[in-house]
XYZ file of C-alpha atoms in Angstrom:
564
model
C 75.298 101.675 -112.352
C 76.265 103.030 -109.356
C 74.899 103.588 -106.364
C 73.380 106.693 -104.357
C 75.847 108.141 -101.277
C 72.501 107.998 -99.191
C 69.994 105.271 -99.010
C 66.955 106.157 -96.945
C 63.668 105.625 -96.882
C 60.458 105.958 -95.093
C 58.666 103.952 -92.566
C 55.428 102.652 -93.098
C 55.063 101.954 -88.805
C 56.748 105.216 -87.438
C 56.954 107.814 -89.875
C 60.470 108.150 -89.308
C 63.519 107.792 -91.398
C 65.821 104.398 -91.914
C 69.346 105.417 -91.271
C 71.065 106.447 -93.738
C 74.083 104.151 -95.050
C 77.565 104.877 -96.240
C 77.855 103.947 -100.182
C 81.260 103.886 -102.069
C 81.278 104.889 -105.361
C 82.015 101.016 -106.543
C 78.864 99.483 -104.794
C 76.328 98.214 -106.848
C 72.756 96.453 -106.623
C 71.098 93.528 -107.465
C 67.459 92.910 -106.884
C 65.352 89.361 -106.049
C 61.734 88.619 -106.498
C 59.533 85.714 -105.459
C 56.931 83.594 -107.189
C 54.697 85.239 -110.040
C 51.902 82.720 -110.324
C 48.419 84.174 -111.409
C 44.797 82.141 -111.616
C 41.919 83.980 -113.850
C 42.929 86.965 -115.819
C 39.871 88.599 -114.756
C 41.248 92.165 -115.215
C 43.188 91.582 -118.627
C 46.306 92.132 -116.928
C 47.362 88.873 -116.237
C 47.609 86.278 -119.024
C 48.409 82.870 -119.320
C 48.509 82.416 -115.066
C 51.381 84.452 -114.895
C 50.421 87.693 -112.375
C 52.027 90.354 -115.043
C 50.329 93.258 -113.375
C 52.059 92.434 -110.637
C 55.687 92.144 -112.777
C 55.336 95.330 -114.104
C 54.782 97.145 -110.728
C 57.673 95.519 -109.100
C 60.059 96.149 -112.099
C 59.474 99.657 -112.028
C 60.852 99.402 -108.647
C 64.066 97.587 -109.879
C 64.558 100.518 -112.192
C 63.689 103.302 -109.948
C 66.518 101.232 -107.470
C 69.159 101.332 -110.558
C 70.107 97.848 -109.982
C 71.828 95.522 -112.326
C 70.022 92.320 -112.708
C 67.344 90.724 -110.743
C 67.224 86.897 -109.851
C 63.380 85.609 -109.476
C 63.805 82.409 -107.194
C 60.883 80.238 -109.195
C 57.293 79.123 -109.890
C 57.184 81.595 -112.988
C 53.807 80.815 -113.930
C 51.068 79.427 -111.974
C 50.373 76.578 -115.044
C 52.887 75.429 -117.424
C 50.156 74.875 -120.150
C 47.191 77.391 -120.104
C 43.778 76.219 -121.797
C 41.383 78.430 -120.846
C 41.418 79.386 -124.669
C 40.611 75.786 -125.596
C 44.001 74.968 -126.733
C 45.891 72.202 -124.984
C 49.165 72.995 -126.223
C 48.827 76.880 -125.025
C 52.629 76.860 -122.895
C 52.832 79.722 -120.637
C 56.639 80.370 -119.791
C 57.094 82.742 -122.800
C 54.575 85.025 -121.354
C 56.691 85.501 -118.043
C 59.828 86.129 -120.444
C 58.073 88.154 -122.576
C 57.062 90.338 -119.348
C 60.828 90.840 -117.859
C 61.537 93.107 -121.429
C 61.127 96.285 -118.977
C 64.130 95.543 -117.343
C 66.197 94.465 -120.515
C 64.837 98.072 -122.267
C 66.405 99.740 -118.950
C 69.790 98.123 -119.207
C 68.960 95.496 -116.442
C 69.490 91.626 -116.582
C 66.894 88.877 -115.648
C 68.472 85.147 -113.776
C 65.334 83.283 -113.273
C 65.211 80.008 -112.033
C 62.557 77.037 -112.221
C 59.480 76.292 -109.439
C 57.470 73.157 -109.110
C 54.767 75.361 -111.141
C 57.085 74.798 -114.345
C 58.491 71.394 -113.020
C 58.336 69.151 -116.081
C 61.036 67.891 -118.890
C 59.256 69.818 -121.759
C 59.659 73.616 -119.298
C 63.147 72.164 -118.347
C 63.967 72.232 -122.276
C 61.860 75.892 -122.417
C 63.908 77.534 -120.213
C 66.778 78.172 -121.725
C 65.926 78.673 -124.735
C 63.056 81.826 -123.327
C 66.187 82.337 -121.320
C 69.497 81.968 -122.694
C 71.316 84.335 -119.964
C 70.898 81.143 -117.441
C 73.780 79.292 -120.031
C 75.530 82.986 -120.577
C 74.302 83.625 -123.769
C 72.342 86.812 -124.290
C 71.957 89.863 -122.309
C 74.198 88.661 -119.068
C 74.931 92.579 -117.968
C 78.771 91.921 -117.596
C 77.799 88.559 -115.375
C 80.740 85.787 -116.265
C 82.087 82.279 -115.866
C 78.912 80.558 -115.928
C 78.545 76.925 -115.645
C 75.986 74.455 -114.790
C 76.569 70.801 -113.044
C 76.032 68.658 -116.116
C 74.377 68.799 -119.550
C 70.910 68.311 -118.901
C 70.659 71.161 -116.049
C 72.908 73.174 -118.184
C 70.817 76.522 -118.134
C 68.502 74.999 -115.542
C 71.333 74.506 -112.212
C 74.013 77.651 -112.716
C 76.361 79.804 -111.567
C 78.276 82.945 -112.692
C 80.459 85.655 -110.571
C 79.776 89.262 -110.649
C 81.864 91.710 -110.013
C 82.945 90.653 -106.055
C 80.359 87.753 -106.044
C 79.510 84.062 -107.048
C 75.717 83.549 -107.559
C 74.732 79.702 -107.524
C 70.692 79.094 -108.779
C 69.728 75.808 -108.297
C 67.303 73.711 -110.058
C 65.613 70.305 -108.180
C 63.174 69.538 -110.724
C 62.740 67.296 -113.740
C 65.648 67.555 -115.848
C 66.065 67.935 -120.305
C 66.085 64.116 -120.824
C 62.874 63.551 -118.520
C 65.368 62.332 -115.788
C 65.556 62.432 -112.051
C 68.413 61.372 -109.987
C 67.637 58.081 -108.303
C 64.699 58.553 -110.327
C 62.885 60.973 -107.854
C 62.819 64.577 -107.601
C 63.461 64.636 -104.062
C 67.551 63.547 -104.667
C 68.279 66.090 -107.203
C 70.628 68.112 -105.298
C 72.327 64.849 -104.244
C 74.465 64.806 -107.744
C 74.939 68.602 -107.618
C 76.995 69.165 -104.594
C 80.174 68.668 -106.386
C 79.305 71.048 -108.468
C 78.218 73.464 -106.013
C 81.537 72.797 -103.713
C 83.817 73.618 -107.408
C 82.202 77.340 -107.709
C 82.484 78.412 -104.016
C 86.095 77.282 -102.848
C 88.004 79.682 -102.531
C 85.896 82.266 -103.430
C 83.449 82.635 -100.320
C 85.894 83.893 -97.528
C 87.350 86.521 -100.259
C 84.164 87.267 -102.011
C 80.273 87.469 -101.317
C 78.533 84.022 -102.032
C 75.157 84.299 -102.709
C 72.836 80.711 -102.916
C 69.270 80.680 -104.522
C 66.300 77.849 -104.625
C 62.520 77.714 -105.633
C 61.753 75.432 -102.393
C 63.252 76.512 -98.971
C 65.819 75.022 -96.360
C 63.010 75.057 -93.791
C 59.250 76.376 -94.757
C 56.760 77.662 -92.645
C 53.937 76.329 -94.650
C 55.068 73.773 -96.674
C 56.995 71.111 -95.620
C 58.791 70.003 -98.977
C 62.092 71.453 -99.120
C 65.306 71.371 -101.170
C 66.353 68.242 -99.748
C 63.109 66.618 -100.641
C 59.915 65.589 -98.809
C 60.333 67.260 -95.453
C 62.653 69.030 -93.544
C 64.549 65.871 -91.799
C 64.907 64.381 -95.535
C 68.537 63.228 -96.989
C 69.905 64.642 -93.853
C 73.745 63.538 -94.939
C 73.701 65.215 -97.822
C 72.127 68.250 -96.625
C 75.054 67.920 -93.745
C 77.580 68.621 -96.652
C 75.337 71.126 -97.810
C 75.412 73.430 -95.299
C 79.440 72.698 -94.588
C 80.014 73.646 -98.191
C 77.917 77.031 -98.037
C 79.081 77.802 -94.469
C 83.227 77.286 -95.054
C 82.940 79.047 -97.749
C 81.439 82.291 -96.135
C 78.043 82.017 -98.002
C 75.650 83.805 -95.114
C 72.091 83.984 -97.404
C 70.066 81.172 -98.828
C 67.382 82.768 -100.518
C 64.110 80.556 -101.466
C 60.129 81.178 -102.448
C 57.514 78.806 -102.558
C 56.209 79.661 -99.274
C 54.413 83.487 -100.190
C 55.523 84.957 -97.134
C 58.664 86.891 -95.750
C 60.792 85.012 -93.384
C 64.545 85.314 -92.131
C 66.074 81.880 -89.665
C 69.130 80.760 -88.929
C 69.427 77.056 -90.072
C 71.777 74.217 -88.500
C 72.243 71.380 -90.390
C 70.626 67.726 -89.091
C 74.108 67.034 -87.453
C 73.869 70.416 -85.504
C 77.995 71.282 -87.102
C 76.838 74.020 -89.610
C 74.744 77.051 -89.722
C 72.920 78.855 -92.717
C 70.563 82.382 -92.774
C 67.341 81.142 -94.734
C 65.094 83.645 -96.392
C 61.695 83.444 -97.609
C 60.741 85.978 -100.005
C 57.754 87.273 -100.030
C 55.015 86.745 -102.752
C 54.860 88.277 -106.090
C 51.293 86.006 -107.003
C 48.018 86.088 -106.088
C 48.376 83.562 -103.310
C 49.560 83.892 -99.686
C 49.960 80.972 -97.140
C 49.501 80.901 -93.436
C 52.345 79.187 -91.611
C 51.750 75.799 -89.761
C 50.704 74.598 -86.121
C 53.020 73.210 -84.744
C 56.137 74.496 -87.140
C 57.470 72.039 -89.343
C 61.117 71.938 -87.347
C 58.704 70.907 -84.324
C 56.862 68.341 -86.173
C 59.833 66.932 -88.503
C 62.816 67.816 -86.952
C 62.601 67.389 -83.220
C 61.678 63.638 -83.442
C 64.275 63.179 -86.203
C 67.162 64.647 -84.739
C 66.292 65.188 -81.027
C 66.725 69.198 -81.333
C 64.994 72.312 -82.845
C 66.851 73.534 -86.221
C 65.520 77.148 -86.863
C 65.862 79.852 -84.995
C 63.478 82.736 -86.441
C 64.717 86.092 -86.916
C 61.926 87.955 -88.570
C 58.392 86.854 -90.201
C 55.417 88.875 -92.194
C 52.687 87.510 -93.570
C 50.388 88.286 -96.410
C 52.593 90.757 -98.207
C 53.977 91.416 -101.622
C 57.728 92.597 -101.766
C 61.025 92.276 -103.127
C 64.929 92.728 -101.993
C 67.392 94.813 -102.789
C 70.798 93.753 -102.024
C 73.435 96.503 -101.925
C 77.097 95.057 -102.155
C 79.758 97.484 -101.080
C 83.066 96.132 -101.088
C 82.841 93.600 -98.023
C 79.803 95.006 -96.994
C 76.124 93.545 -98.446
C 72.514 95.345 -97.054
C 70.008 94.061 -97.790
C 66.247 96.132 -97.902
C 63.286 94.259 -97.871
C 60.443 96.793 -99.597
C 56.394 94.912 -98.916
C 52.998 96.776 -99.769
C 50.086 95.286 -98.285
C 48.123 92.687 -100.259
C 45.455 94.499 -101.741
C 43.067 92.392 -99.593
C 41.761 95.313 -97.414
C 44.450 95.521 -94.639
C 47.673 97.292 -93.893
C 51.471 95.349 -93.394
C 51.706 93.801 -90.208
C 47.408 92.804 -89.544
C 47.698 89.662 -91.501
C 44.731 89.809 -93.634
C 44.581 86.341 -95.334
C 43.293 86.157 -99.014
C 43.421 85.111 -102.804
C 44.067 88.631 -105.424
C 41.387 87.406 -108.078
C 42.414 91.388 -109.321
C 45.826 93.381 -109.594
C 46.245 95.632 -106.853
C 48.174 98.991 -106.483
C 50.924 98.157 -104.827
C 52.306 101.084 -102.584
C 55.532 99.847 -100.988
C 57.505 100.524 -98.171
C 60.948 99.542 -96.397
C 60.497 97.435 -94.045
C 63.535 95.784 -92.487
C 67.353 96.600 -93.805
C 69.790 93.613 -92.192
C 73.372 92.837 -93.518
C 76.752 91.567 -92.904
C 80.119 92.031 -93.515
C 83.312 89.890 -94.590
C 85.286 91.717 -92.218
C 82.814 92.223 -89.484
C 81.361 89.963 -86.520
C 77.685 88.278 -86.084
C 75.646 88.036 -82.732
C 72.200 86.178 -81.753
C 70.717 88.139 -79.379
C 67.550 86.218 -77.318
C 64.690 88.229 -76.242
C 65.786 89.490 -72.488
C 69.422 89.196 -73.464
C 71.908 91.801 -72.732
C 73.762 93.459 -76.301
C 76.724 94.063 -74.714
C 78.210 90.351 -76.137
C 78.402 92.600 -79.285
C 82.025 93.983 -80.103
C 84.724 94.479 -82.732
C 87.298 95.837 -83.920
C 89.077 97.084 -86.759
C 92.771 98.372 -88.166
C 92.866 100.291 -84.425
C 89.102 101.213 -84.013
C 87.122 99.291 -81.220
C 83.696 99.310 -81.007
C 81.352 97.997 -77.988
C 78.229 98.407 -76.739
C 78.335 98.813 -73.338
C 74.420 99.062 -71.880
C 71.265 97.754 -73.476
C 68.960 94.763 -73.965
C 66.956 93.196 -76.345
C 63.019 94.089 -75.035
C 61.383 92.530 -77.909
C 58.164 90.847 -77.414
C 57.949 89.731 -80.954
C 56.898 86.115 -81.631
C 56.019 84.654 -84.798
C 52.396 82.752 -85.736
C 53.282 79.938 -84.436
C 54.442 81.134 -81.011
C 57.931 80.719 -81.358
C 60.078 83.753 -79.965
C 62.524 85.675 -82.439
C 65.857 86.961 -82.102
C 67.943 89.889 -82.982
C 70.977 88.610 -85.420
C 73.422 91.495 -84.691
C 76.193 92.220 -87.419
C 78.922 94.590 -87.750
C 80.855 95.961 -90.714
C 83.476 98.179 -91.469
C 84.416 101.063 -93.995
C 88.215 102.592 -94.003
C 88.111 105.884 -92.593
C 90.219 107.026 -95.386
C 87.520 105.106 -98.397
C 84.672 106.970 -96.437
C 86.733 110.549 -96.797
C 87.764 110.266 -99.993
C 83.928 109.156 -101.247
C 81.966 111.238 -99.400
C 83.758 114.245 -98.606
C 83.142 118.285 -99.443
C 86.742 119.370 -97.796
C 89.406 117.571 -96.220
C 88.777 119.391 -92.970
C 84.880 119.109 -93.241
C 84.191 115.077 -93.518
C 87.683 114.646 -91.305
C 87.003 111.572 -89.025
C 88.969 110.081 -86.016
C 87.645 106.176 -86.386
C 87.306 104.037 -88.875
C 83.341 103.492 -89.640
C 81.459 100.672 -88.008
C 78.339 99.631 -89.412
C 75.398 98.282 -87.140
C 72.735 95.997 -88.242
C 69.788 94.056 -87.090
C 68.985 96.023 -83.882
C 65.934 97.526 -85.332
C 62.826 94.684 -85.636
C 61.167 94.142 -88.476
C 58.859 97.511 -89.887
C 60.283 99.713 -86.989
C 63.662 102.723 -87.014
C 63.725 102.858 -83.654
C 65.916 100.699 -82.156
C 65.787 99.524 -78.048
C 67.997 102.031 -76.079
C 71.507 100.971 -76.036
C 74.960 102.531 -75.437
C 77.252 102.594 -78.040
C 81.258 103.343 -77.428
C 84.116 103.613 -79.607
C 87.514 104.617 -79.653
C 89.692 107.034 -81.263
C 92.928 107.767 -82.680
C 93.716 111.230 -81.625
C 92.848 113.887 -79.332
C 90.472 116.254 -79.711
C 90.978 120.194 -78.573
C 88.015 121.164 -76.598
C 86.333 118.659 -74.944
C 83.523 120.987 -73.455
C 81.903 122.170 -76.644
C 80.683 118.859 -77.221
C 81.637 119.043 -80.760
C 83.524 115.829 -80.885
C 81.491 112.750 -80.656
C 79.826 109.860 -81.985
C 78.567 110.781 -84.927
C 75.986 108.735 -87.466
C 74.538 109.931 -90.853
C 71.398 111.953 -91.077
C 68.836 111.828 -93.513
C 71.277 114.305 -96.248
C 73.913 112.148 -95.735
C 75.795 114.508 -93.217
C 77.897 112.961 -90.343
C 76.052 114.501 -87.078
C 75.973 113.797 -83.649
C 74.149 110.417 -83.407
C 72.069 111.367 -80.586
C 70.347 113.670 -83.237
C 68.966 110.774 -84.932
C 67.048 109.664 -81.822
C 63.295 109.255 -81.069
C 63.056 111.026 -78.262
C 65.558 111.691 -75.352
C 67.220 115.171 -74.760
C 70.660 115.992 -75.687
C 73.671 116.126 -72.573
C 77.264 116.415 -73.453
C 79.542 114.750 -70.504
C 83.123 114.576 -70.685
C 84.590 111.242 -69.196
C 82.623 107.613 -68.970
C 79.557 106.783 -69.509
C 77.379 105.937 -66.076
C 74.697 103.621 -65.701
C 71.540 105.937 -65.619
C 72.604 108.116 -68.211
C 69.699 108.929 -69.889
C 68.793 108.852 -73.921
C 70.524 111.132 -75.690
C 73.513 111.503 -73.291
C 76.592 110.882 -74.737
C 80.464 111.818 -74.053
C 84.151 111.474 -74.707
C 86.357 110.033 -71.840
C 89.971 111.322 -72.460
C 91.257 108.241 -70.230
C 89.978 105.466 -72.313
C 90.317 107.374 -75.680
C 86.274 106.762 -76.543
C 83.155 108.084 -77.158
C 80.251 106.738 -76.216
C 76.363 107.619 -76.515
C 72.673 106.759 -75.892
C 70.991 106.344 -78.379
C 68.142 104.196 -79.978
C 69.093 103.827 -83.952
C 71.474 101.853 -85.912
C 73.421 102.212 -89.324
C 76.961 103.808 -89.595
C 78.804 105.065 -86.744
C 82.264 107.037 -86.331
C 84.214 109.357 -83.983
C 83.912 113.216 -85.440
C 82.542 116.676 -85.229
C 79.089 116.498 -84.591
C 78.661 119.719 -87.139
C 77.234 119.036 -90.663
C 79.981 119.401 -93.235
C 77.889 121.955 -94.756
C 77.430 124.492 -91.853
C 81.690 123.641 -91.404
C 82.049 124.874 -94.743
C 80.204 128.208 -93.401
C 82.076 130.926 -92.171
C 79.982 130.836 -88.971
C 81.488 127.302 -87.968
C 85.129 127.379 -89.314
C 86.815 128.054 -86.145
C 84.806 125.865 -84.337
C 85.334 122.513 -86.720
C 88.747 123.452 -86.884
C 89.488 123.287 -82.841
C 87.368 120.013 -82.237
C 89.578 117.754 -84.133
């Protein structure tokens, strides 16, 4: 399925539009969901604790997205054995496979993995038989090579490449034969990282790498993790953990088990290595409220002598789901949250347990990303942006003025930080995909792609000045038709001051000054750049600031023609 050119939507906070993103024609999309665990189907619509009103809502989403599979990180049901019916032996699991046939009827695949909800030896022998995709059997969508570390996780702990990406789901719970290793459930990823080290070599630096769990690197609210107990558990082998996932370009480690959205970089116990955990947010009728002091305070700082996670992003109390768009070196991801039917709207963290299903209305509310061939860039609150620069096959991007005025701090009181990241799209990919005429979509720079200047639920960005070069001339200068240019909400390259908030439009020609107000912006001749003001991110480029459209008009011609 491919992708739309333009991917935009609207903000719940603002009322203003994402930017859009440059799409080649050979992206495609996967989607991720959280835990679906229900309690008492009051309303009929949620049998056998699994929150299927919930399901449905979300994979009508999925198909309304067009992506190709979707990968539910664990705790399937809420209770591997329901007997509210007075039947002991009433297992639950098939009801949660039974309520993923809406995505198999619209052509899209299902990867589930295991929770602690459905820990046991008798749902470790369930699984894949409800799901036989996990071994590659079944309705895999194209998905190949799969493998799993040993016969009894096979279908339970696996991996399979798609298109320009390894996926690796891992299981930590009891295994087929009733086993643990070292007979505990907190060392089962201790045998596995062989395995896990054999699917990403040599794939991660040349392809996406993409790691899943049920239980998370570093929770907010609970303090079992992967690893086992707590966050400063089996510290060695999480060590090689994180060196695996980080040599071999894996950025994402994507969890549940905590109900609540959260983004933080990780280091590993020894301080060498570096992970991005995410949270997802919940899919159930439960929601949990981060701890006092955080758990890399309470576990980690004695253990190690220093803090582990730095938070990014955090929202409470939400339901949502991701989807990942994977363009050639490029991956976005959009994370979509409607409030929690409790009363309140996203963002007042209104605490509660769904005893009914509610309507869920969603909205985007943060889009981050990276890129193979880009750059990445912490950012601390009061910080200056201008560390953040690039460059690629002759185009050099920079950002010369701006800093990072966020207030935003997370429950707990701990400060976040913008994770900056660039990417990069061939000027002559982006013309060929995207254009109407030669002349028309004609750009002088290769596109850069900005993300992660815009804080979670908010477009508008802080004011910053972005520059970049070009590789030929333009004609007339004082027009002001040759600029930096960014998409608008058709998909159009424009000027990118257009896709302010605020600010008035001034063309200057030569440098930018200090002072310059928002919405100035300019091409110095000397340097061979553009730069603007401007208070947005997405895709950026050197080009006429005239929509292709109105240069396919008779009334622009002349003037498109002279600026480049």
């Amino acid at each position: 399925m491919n992708v739309m050119n333009v991917l935009w939507s609207v903000a719940l906070t603002s009322g203003v539009l994402f930017a859009p993103t440059s799409v080649n024609a050979d992206a495609w999309k996967f989607g991720i969901m959280s835990d679906t665990q229900w309690k008492a189907n009051l309303d009929g619509e949620n049998p056998e604790t699994v929150a299927v009103g919930i399901i449905k809502q979300i994979n009508q989403e999925f198909i309304r997205h067009g992506v190709e599979f979707v990968i539910q990180v664990g705790d399937l049901t809420d209770k591997e054995t329901d007997t509210t019916n007075g039947n002991p032996d009433n297992r639950t699991m098939d009801t949660r496979a039974d309520a993923a046939q809406q995505l198999y009827d619209a052509g899209i695949c299902f990867f589930p993995l295991r929770g602690n909800h459905e820990s046991s030896g008798e749902a470790a022998n369930e699984m894949p038989s409800l799901f036989p995709q996990t071994s590659g059997a079944g309705m895999t969508c194209a998905a190949k090579n799969f493998s799993s570390p040993m016969e009894v996780l096979e279908g339970l702990s696996y991996a399979f490449d798609y298109n320009n990406a390894t996926f690796v789901l891992l299981d930590q719970f009891t295994r087929k034969d009733g086993s643990n290793n070292n007979d505990t459930s907190n060392d089962n990823m201790l045998d596995q990282l062989d395995w896990i080290a054999s699917e990403l070599e040599e794939k991660g630096r040349k392809r996406h790498g993409f790691v899943f769990s049920h239980k998370e690197l570093i929770g907010a609210n609970h303090s079992d993790i992967l690893f086992g107990s707590n966050p400063a558990a089996n510290a060695e082998a999480q060590n090689v953990f994180y060196k695996i996932l980080e040599e071999n370009g894996v950025r994402y480690e994507i969890g549940g088990h905590d109900h609540n959205h959260m983004r933080s970089i990780m280091l590993s116990p020894d301080g060498k290595h570096q992970l991005q955990n995410i949270i997802t947010a919940s899919n159930s009728y439960k929601f949990y409220t981060p701890r006092i002091p955080s758990n890399d305070d309470t576990y980690n700082l004695p253990a190690f002598g220093f803090q582990r996670e730095t938070p990014i992003s955090q929202e409470l109390y939400s339901v949502g789901y991701y989807i990942v768009t994977v363009d050639g070196p490029r991956v976005t991801v959009d994370h979509y949250a409607s409030d929690n039917g409790c009363g309140g709207v996203l963002g007042a963290s209104v605490d509660c347990r769904l005893t009914t299903t509610p309507a869920l209305e969603m909205f985007k509310r943060e889009t981050f990303g990276y890129s193979l061939n880009g750059r990445e860039f912490r950012v601390a609150q009061g910080d200056s942006y201008t560390v953040v620069e690039d460059s690629f096959a002759g185009t050099h991007a920079r950002i010369l003025d701006g800093v990072n005025d966020s207030l935003a701090m997370l429950m707990d009181g701990r400060a976040t930080i913008k994770d900056i990241n660039t990417g990069w799209v061939s000027k002559v990919s982006e013309n060929n995909t995207h254009r109407s005429s030669t002349r028309a979509q004609s750009l002088a720079s290769h596109v850069l792609t900005l993300w992660g200047m815009a804080e979670l639920g908010e477009t508008v960005t802080d004011t910053y000045v972005l520059s970049m070069s070009y590789d030929r001339m333009p004609r007339h200068l004082g027009r002001g038709s040759f600029a930096l240019v960014s998409k608008d909400s058709d998909g159009n390259w424009v000027n990118a001051v257009n896709n302010n908030s605020g600010g008035e439009a001034k063309f200057v020609v030569g440098p930018w000054s200090e002072g310059d107000s928002l919405g100035t912006y300019g091409v110095d001749p000397v340097t061979k750049t553009v730069w603007a003001v401007i208070n947005s991110e997405g895709d950026f480029a050197v080009g006429r600031d005239i929509p292709a459209a109105e240069c396919n008009s008779q009334k622009h011609a002349r003037e498109c023609a002279e600026s480049m």
